[in-house]
PDB file of C-alpha atoms in Angstrom:
ATOM      1  CA  MET A   1      -8.589 -17.190  22.473  1.00 72.00           C
ATOM      2  CA  LEU A   2      -6.098 -20.192  23.223  1.00 82.00           C
ATOM      3  CA  GLU A   3      -3.263 -17.521  24.141  1.00 87.00           C
ATOM      4  CA  ARG A   4      -5.379 -16.086  26.978  1.00 87.00           C
ATOM      5  CA  GLN A   5      -6.147 -19.378  28.134  1.00 88.00           C
ATOM      6  CA  ARG A   6      -2.537 -20.151  28.388  1.00 88.00           C
ATOM      7  CA  ILE A   7      -2.189 -16.817  30.229  1.00 88.00           C
ATOM      8  CA  ALA A   8      -4.451 -17.796  32.831  1.00 88.00           C
ATOM      9  CA  THR A   9      -3.269 -20.729  33.445  1.00 89.00           C
ATOM     10  CA  LEU A  10       0.693 -19.181  33.329  1.00 89.00           C
ATOM     11  CA  ARG A  11      -0.617 -16.901  35.720  1.00 86.00           C
ATOM     12  CA  ARG A  12      -2.819 -19.108  38.041  1.00 85.00           C
ATOM     13  CA  GLY A  13       0.899 -20.910  38.255  1.00 87.00           C
ATOM     14  CA  GLY A  14       2.253 -18.186  39.484  1.00 87.00           C
ATOM     15  CA  LEU A  15       4.579 -17.102  36.853  1.00 89.00           C
ATOM     16  CA  GLY A  16       5.102 -13.232  36.511  1.00 89.00           C
ATOM     17  CA  VAL A  17       4.441 -10.743  33.476  1.00 90.00           C
ATOM     18  CA  ARG A  18       7.927 -11.260  32.162  1.00 92.00           C
ATOM     19  CA  LYS A  19       8.662 -15.033  32.161  1.00 91.00           C
ATOM     20  CA  ILE A  20       4.633 -15.041  30.431  1.00 90.00           C
ATOM     21  CA  ALA A  21       5.417 -13.087  28.164  1.00 90.00           C
ATOM     22  CA  ALA A  22       8.812 -15.238  27.128  1.00 91.00           C
ATOM     23  CA  MET A  23       6.902 -18.036  26.868  1.00 90.00           C
ATOM     24  CA  ILE A  24       3.993 -17.079  24.559  1.00 89.00           C
ATOM     25  CA  GLY A  25       6.229 -15.194  22.534  1.00 89.00           C
ATOM     26  CA  ARG A  26       4.502 -11.747  23.274  1.00 89.00           C
ATOM     27  CA  ALA A  27       6.205  -8.094  24.908  1.00 90.00           C
ATOM     28  CA  PRO A  28       6.106  -7.832  28.856  1.00 90.00           C
ATOM     29  CA  SER A  29       3.562  -4.670  27.821  1.00 90.00           C
ATOM     30  CA  THR A  30       1.184  -6.448  25.695  1.00 89.00           C
ATOM     31  CA  VAL A  31       0.845  -9.784  28.909  1.00 90.00           C
ATOM     32  CA  SER A  32       0.869  -6.739  31.503  1.00 90.00           C
ATOM     33  CA  ARG A  33      -1.824  -4.608  29.540  1.00 88.00           C
ATOM     34  CA  GLU A  34      -4.214  -7.572  28.802  1.00 90.00           C
ATOM     35  CA  LEU A  35      -4.030  -8.685  32.627  1.00 87.00           C
ATOM     36  CA  ARG A  36      -4.753  -4.572  33.564  1.00 87.00           C
ATOM     37  CA  ARG A  37      -7.489  -4.573  31.423  1.00 84.00           C
ATOM     38  CA  ASN A  38      -9.061  -7.955  32.537  1.00 85.00           C
ATOM     39  CA  VAL A  39      -8.650  -8.217  35.945  1.00 83.00           C
ATOM     40  CA  LEU A  40     -11.366  -9.659  37.870  1.00 82.00           C
ATOM     41  CA  ALA A  41     -12.846  -7.036  40.451  1.00 74.00           C
ATOM     42  CA  HIS A  42     -13.548 -10.581  43.108  1.00 75.00           C
ATOM     43  CA  ASP A  43      -9.605 -11.481  43.262  1.00 73.00           C
ATOM     44  CA  ARG A  44      -7.487  -9.578  41.068  1.00 75.00           C
ATOM     45  CA  GLY A  45      -7.413 -13.003  39.163  1.00 82.00           C
ATOM     46  CA  TYR A  46      -7.659 -13.638  35.665  1.00 88.00           C
ATOM     47  CA  ASP A  47     -10.306 -15.557  32.993  1.00 86.00           C
ATOM     48  CA  GLY A  48      -8.861 -16.139  29.492  1.00 84.00           C
ATOM     49  CA  ASP A  49     -11.985 -17.027  28.319  1.00 84.00           C
ATOM     50  CA  LEU A  50     -14.098 -14.136  30.096  1.00 85.00           C
ATOM     51  CA  ALA A  51     -11.286 -11.750  28.620  1.00 85.00           C
ATOM     52  CA  HIS A  52     -11.129 -13.280  24.949  1.00 85.00           C
ATOM     53  CA  ALA A  53     -15.610 -12.257  25.380  1.00 85.00           C
ATOM     54  CA  ARG A  54     -14.775  -9.196  26.393  1.00 83.00           C
ATOM     55  CA  ALA A  55     -11.889  -8.594  23.690  1.00 81.00           C
ATOM     56  CA  ARG A  56     -14.894  -9.460  21.054  1.00 81.00           C
ATOM     57  CA  GLN A  57     -17.135  -7.360  22.577  1.00 78.00           C
ATOM     58  CA  ARG A  58     -14.918  -4.592  22.239  1.00 76.00           C
ATOM     59  CA  SER A  59     -13.814  -4.748  19.005  1.00 72.00           C
ATOM     60  CA  ARG A  60     -17.511  -4.398  17.728  1.00 71.00           C
ATOM     61  CA  ARG A  61     -17.687  -0.852  18.563  1.00 64.00           C
ATOM     62  CA  PRO A  62     -16.949   1.850  16.641  1.00 64.00           C
ATOM     63  CA  ARG A  63     -14.048   4.072  17.532  1.00 68.00           C
ATOM     64  CA  ARG A  64     -13.750   7.972  16.891  1.00 73.00           C
ATOM     65  CA  SER A  65     -11.168   8.810  14.728  1.00 76.00           C
ATOM     66  CA  ARG A  66      -8.293  10.528  16.441  1.00 82.00           C
ATOM     67  CA  LEU A  67      -8.662  13.353  14.205  1.00 83.00           C
ATOM     68  CA  VAL A  68     -12.245  13.677  14.823  1.00 83.00           C
ATOM     69  CA  ASP A  69     -11.278  14.592  18.594  1.00 83.00           C
ATOM     70  CA  ASP A  70      -8.505  16.433  18.552  1.00 87.00           C
ATOM     71  CA  ALA A  71      -8.879  19.830  16.565  1.00 88.00           C
ATOM     72  CA  LEU A  72      -4.892  20.371  16.185  1.00 91.00           C
ATOM     73  CA  LEU A  73      -3.946  17.314  15.017  1.00 90.00           C
ATOM     74  CA  ARG A  74      -6.720  17.455  12.318  1.00 88.00           C
ATOM     75  CA  ALA A  75      -5.343  21.119  11.214  1.00 90.00           C
ATOM     76  CA  GLU A  76      -2.412  19.917  11.369  1.00 91.00           C
ATOM     77  CA  VAL A  77      -2.954  16.989   8.823  1.00 90.00           C
ATOM     78  CA  GLN A  78      -5.575  19.411   6.542  1.00 89.00           C
ATOM     79  CA  ALA A  79      -2.428  21.915   6.208  1.00 90.00           C
ATOM     80  CA  ARG A  80      -0.078  19.205   4.874  1.00 90.00           C
ATOM     81  CA  LEU A  81      -2.952  17.635   2.821  1.00 89.00           C
ATOM     82  CA  GLU A  82      -3.537  21.020   1.387  1.00 88.00           C
ATOM     83  CA  SER A  83       0.103  21.549   0.673  1.00 89.00           C
ATOM     84  CA  GLU A  84       0.025  18.131  -1.771  1.00 88.00           C
ATOM     85  CA  TRP A  85       1.442  15.632   0.774  1.00 89.00           C
ATOM     86  CA  SER A  86       0.657  12.526   0.760  1.00 89.00           C
ATOM     87  CA  PRO A  87      -0.786  10.565   3.965  1.00 89.00           C
ATOM     88  CA  GLU A  88       2.490   8.494   3.785  1.00 91.00           C
ATOM     89  CA  GLN A  89       4.706  11.616   4.129  1.00 92.00           C
ATOM     90  CA  ILE A  90       2.180  13.019   6.540  1.00 91.00           C
ATOM     91  CA  ALA A  91       2.598  10.337   9.216  1.00 92.00           C
ATOM     92  CA  ALA A  92       6.018  10.145   9.046  1.00 93.00           C
ATOM     93  CA  HIS A  93       6.407  13.908   9.515  1.00 94.00           C
ATOM     94  CA  LEU A  94       4.299  13.495  12.602  1.00 93.00           C
ATOM     95  CA  ARG A  95       6.444  11.247  14.562  1.00 92.00           C
ATOM     96  CA  ILE A  96       9.439  13.081  13.617  1.00 93.00           C
ATOM     97  CA  ALA A  97       8.328  16.677  14.428  1.00 92.00           C
ATOM     98  CA  PHE A  98       6.158  15.827  17.543  1.00 92.00           C
ATOM     99  CA  PRO A  99       8.230  13.160  19.515  1.00 92.00           C
ATOM    100  CA  ASP A 100       6.431  14.170  22.494  1.00 92.00           C
ATOM    101  CA  ARG A 101       3.044  13.756  21.298  1.00 91.00           C
ATOM    102  CA  PRO A 102       1.954  10.267  20.873  1.00 89.00           C
ATOM    103  CA  GLY A 103      -0.985  10.580  20.158  1.00 88.00           C
ATOM    104  CA  TRP A 104      -0.666  12.439  16.840  1.00 90.00           C
ATOM    105  CA  HIS A 105       1.149   9.172  15.888  1.00 91.00           C
ATOM    106  CA  VAL A 106      -1.859   8.132  13.341  1.00 90.00           C
ATOM    107  CA  CYS A 107      -1.070   5.889  10.831  1.00 89.00           C
ATOM    108  CA  HIS A 108      -1.198   6.583   6.797  1.00 90.00           C
ATOM    109  CA  GLU A 109      -4.125   5.022   6.776  1.00 87.00           C
ATOM    110  CA  THR A 110      -6.107   6.454   9.608  1.00 86.00           C
ATOM    111  CA  ILE A 111      -6.164   9.308   7.347  1.00 88.00           C
ATOM    112  CA  TYR A 112      -7.212   7.694   4.381  1.00 87.00           C
ATOM    113  CA  GLN A 113     -10.082   6.607   6.144  1.00 84.00           C
ATOM    114  CA  ALA A 114     -10.991   9.781   7.223  1.00 84.00           C
ATOM    115  CA  LEU A 115     -10.874  11.353   3.976  1.00 83.00           C
ATOM    116  CA  TYR A 116     -12.639   9.051   2.428  1.00 80.00           C
ATOM    117  CA  HIS A 117     -15.407   8.825   5.325  1.00 74.00           C
ATOM    118  CA  GLY A 118     -16.342  12.392   4.911  1.00 64.00           C
ATOM    119  CA  GLY A 119     -17.091  14.440   7.159  1.00 60.00           C
ATOM    120  CA  ARG A 120     -17.515  11.413   9.311  1.00 64.00           C
ATOM    121  CA  GLY A 121     -13.555  10.668   9.619  1.00 64.00           C
ATOM    122  CA  GLY A 122     -13.298  14.445  10.514  1.00 74.00           C
ATOM    123  CA  LEU A 123     -11.866  15.608   7.263  1.00 82.00           C
ATOM    124  CA  SER A 124     -13.708  17.028   4.011  1.00 79.00           C
ATOM    125  CA  ARG A 125     -13.636  14.921   1.287  1.00 76.00           C
ATOM    126  CA  GLN A 126     -12.724  17.328  -1.348  1.00 80.00           C
ATOM    127  CA  LEU A 127      -9.380  16.885  -0.081  1.00 82.00           C
ATOM    128  CA  THR A 128      -8.577  14.039  -1.673  1.00 80.00           C
ATOM    129  CA  ARG A 129      -8.644  15.932  -4.892  1.00 81.00           C
ATOM    130  CA  ARG A 130      -5.012  16.629  -2.928  1.00 80.00           C
ATOM    131  CA  LEU A 131      -4.065  13.465  -3.153  1.00 83.00           C
ATOM    132  CA  ARG A 132      -1.639  12.134  -6.353  1.00 75.00           C
ATOM    133  CA  THR A 133      -4.288   9.752  -7.541  1.00 75.00           C
ATOM    134  CA  GLY A 134      -7.267  12.576  -7.509  1.00 69.00           C
ATOM    135  CA  ARG A 135      -9.629  10.111  -7.087  1.00 68.00           C
ATOM    136  CA  PRO A 136     -12.659  11.228  -5.233  1.00 62.00           C
ATOM    137  CA  LEU A 137     -13.761   7.071  -3.969  1.00 64.00           C
ATOM    138  CA  ARG A 138     -10.977   4.618  -2.949  1.00 65.00           C
ATOM    139  CA  LYS A 139      -9.756   1.778  -5.120  1.00 64.00           C
ATOM    140  CA  HIS A 140      -9.892  -1.525  -3.877  1.00 61.00           C
ATOM    141  CA  ARG A 141      -6.861  -3.377  -4.254  1.00 59.00           C
ATOM    142  CA  ARG A 142      -7.578  -6.942  -6.041  1.00 57.00           C
ATOM    143  CA  ARG A 143      -6.763  -9.936  -4.681  1.00 56.00           C
ATOM    144  CA  ALA A 144      -3.200 -11.432  -5.860  1.00 54.00           C
ATOM    145  CA  ASP A 145      -4.821 -14.738  -6.466  1.00 55.00           C
ATOM    146  CA  ARG A 146      -7.437 -12.493  -8.675  1.00 57.00           C
ATOM    147  CA  ARG A 147      -5.421 -10.437 -10.595  1.00 57.00           C
ATOM    148  CA  SER A 148      -6.248 -11.206 -13.957  1.00 59.00           C
ATOM    149  CA  THR A 149      -2.895 -11.192 -16.633  1.00 56.00           C
ATOM    150  CA  ARG A 150      -1.981  -8.146 -18.247  1.00 56.00           C
ATOM    151  CA  PHE A 151      -1.151 -10.111 -21.905  1.00 53.00           C
ATOM    152  CA  ILE A 152      -4.322 -10.940 -24.194  1.00 52.00           C
ATOM    153  CA  ALA A 153      -2.138 -14.260 -24.433  1.00 56.00           C
ATOM    154  CA  PRO A 154       1.253 -15.401 -22.234  1.00 57.00           C
ATOM    155  CA  ALA A 155       4.204 -14.183 -24.689  1.00 62.00           C
ATOM    156  CA  GLU A 156       7.727 -15.831 -24.622  1.00 66.00           C
ATOM    157  CA  LEU A 157       9.930 -14.580 -21.806  1.00 71.00           C
ATOM    158  CA  ILE A 158      12.879 -12.461 -23.324  1.00 71.00           C
ATOM    159  CA  ASP A 159      15.196 -14.712 -21.324  1.00 73.00           C
ATOM    160  CA  ARG A 160      14.120 -17.835 -23.920  1.00 77.00           C
ATOM    161  CA  ARG A 161      14.746 -15.535 -27.007  1.00 76.00           C
ATOM    162  CA  PRO A 162      16.883 -17.464 -30.047  1.00 78.00           C
ATOM    163  CA  SER A 163      20.096 -17.026 -29.480  1.00 80.00           C
ATOM    164  CA  ALA A 164      20.697 -14.970 -32.834  1.00 78.00           C
ATOM    165  CA  ALA A 165      18.241 -12.024 -31.078  1.00 75.00           C
ATOM    166  CA  LEU A 166      20.406 -12.247 -27.899  1.00 75.00           C
ATOM    167  CA  GLU A 167      23.433 -11.550 -29.644  1.00 76.00           C
ATOM    168  CA  ARG A 168      22.240  -9.125 -32.030  1.00 73.00           C
ATOM    169  CA  THR A 169      23.414 -10.901 -35.209  1.00 74.00           C
ATOM    170  CA  ARG A 170      20.341  -9.999 -37.314  1.00 74.00           C
ATOM    171  CA  CYS A 171      17.647  -7.744 -38.364  1.00 73.00           C
ATOM    172  CA  GLY A 172      14.580  -7.695 -37.540  1.00 70.00           C
ATOM    173  CA  ASP A 173      14.211  -8.259 -34.005  1.00 71.00           C
ATOM    174  CA  TRP A 174      12.359  -6.021 -31.712  1.00 70.00           C
ATOM    175  CA  GLU A 175      12.543  -4.912 -27.998  1.00 69.00           C
ATOM    176  CA  GLY A 176       9.509  -2.976 -26.617  1.00 68.00           C
ATOM    177  CA  ASP A 177       9.400  -0.766 -24.284  1.00 67.00           C
ATOM    178  CA  LEU A 178       6.078   1.647 -22.660  1.00 66.00           C
ATOM    179  CA  ILE A 179       7.186   4.943 -21.227  1.00 66.00           C
ATOM    180  CA  VAL A 180       4.389   6.774 -19.197  1.00 65.00           C
ATOM    181  CA  GLY A 181       4.983  10.269 -17.835  1.00 64.00           C
ATOM    182  CA  ALA A 182       3.828  11.818 -14.399  1.00 63.00           C
ATOM    183  CA  GLY A 183       0.885  13.613 -13.694  1.00 57.00           C
ATOM    184  CA  ALA A 184      -0.551  15.083 -16.965  1.00 50.00           C
ATOM    185  CA  ALA A 185       1.199  13.059 -18.836  1.00 49.00           C
ATOM    186  CA  ARG A 186       0.392  10.006 -16.869  1.00 48.00           C
ATOM    187  CA  ARG A 187      -3.200  10.540 -17.816  1.00 47.00           C
ATOM    188  CA  SER A 188      -2.838  10.917 -21.580  1.00 48.00           C
ATOM    189  CA  ALA A 189      -1.475   8.612 -24.019  1.00 49.00           C
ATOM    190  CA  PRO A 190       1.843   6.676 -23.040  1.00 49.00           C
ATOM    191  CA  TRP A 191       3.856   6.444 -25.467  1.00 53.00           C
ATOM    192  CA  SER A 192       6.029   3.157 -27.067  1.00 50.00           C
ATOM    193  CA  THR A 193       9.292   2.564 -28.372  1.00 51.00           C
ATOM    194  CA  ALA A 194      10.384  -0.097 -30.211  1.00 50.00           C
ATOM    195  CA  PRO A 195      14.051   0.141 -30.076  1.00 52.00           C
ATOM    196  CA  ALA A 196      15.668  -2.502 -33.115  1.00 49.00           C
ATOM    197  CA  VAL A 197      17.568  -5.585 -31.394  1.00 49.00           C
ATOM    198  CA  THR A 198      20.845  -4.403 -33.915  1.00 51.00           C
ATOM    199  CA  PRO A 199      21.649  -0.509 -33.423  1.00 50.00           C
ATOM    200  CA  CYS A 200      19.071   1.267 -35.120  1.00 51.00           C
ATOM    201  CA  TRP A 201      15.749   3.112 -33.497  1.00 50.00           C
ATOM    202  CA  TYR A 202      12.427   3.415 -34.407  1.00 51.00           C
ATOM    203  CA  THR A 203       9.774   5.491 -31.712  1.00 50.00           C
ATOM    204  CA  CYS A 204       5.828   4.501 -31.913  1.00 54.00           C
ATOM    205  CA  PRO A 205       3.255   7.279 -31.826  1.00 53.00           C
ATOM    206  CA  PRO A 206       1.422   7.563 -29.051  1.00 54.00           C
ATOM    207  CA  THR A 207      -0.564   4.186 -28.134  1.00 52.00           C
ATOM    208  CA  ALA A 208      -4.293   6.209 -27.582  1.00 51.00           C
ATOM    209  CA  PRO A 209      -6.439   5.331 -26.193  1.00 51.00           C
ATOM    210  CA  ARG A 210      -4.240   4.302 -22.695  1.00 48.00           C
ATOM    211  CA  ARG A 211      -5.603   1.302 -22.691  1.00 48.00           C
ATOM    212  CA  ARG A 212      -5.345   0.132 -26.305  1.00 46.00           C
ATOM    213  CA  LEU A 213      -4.181  -3.516 -26.239  1.00 44.00           C
ATOM    214  CA  VAL A 214      -2.460  -3.607 -29.985  1.00 46.00           C
ATOM    215  CA  MET A 215       1.007  -1.504 -30.456  1.00 48.00           C
ATOM    216  CA  PRO A 216       1.305   0.083 -34.005  1.00 50.00           C
ATOM    217  CA  SER A 217       4.060  -2.408 -35.461  1.00 52.00           C
ATOM    218  CA  PRO A 218       7.492  -0.746 -35.270  1.00 52.00           C
ATOM    219  CA  ARG A 219       9.109   0.418 -38.591  1.00 54.00           C
ATOM    220  CA  CYS A 220      12.772   0.356 -39.680  1.00 54.00           C
ATOM    221  CA  SER A 221      14.195   3.916 -40.432  1.00 51.00           C
ATOM    222  CA  GLU A 222      15.509   4.202 -44.092  1.00 55.00           C
ATOM    223  CA  ALA A 223      18.974   3.857 -43.123  1.00 51.00           C
ATOM    224  CA  CYS A 224      18.641   0.553 -41.075  1.00 54.00           C
ATOM    225  CA  GLN A 225      16.445  -0.644 -44.106  1.00 52.00           C
ATOM    226  CA  SER A 226      19.175   0.171 -46.558  1.00 53.00           C
ATOM    227  CA  ARG A 227      21.559  -1.567 -44.471  1.00 52.00           C
ATOM    228  CA  CYS A 228      19.504  -4.450 -43.360  1.00 53.00           C
ATOM    229  CA  GLY A 229      18.704  -5.254 -46.891  1.00 52.00           C
TER     230      GLY A 229
END
């Protein structure tokens, strides 16, 4: 609102579009569109308060998706989804393949909303099965300040490990890694490996179920045990 009031003040002072845009840090096209959209009929002027009220009213009106109104665009997006393209890939493809059709340059979020809003968004929700997640419903992202730690208790940072473990001069120190595959392997149990810090390895069995909190205890191989004593 303050920005629109400043535009009105500068406009009444006789400044042009480019000068106003430079002073408020906006593109000239943005200022020109704002003035053109909210021109007053009686004196061709601009009222910042009235323009802000109109903008709030427009924001309350739901807008129809381009995928609902444009059958050709909808068919193009649907064909790519059926070929298991991601919405991000489709959005980038539309900009590259159809540079002369700016109305087709939708963002990936538009495609996601069209999918998860069912028929109202223009795309069938059945197409969500073609997404890499395969989820019929969207999974809301948690805010960074509300995310819980992935560990039961805070662990010692690796850069604070003892010098003997860092220099690999003793047996009995372990480094753990979690390996999760792609596709069907991702949905199955992940594998955990616990390589010894000294040059001997042991691979743990799958940590089923997937969200298991306790890993199997690592064991040295027979060769390692004989060497470490």
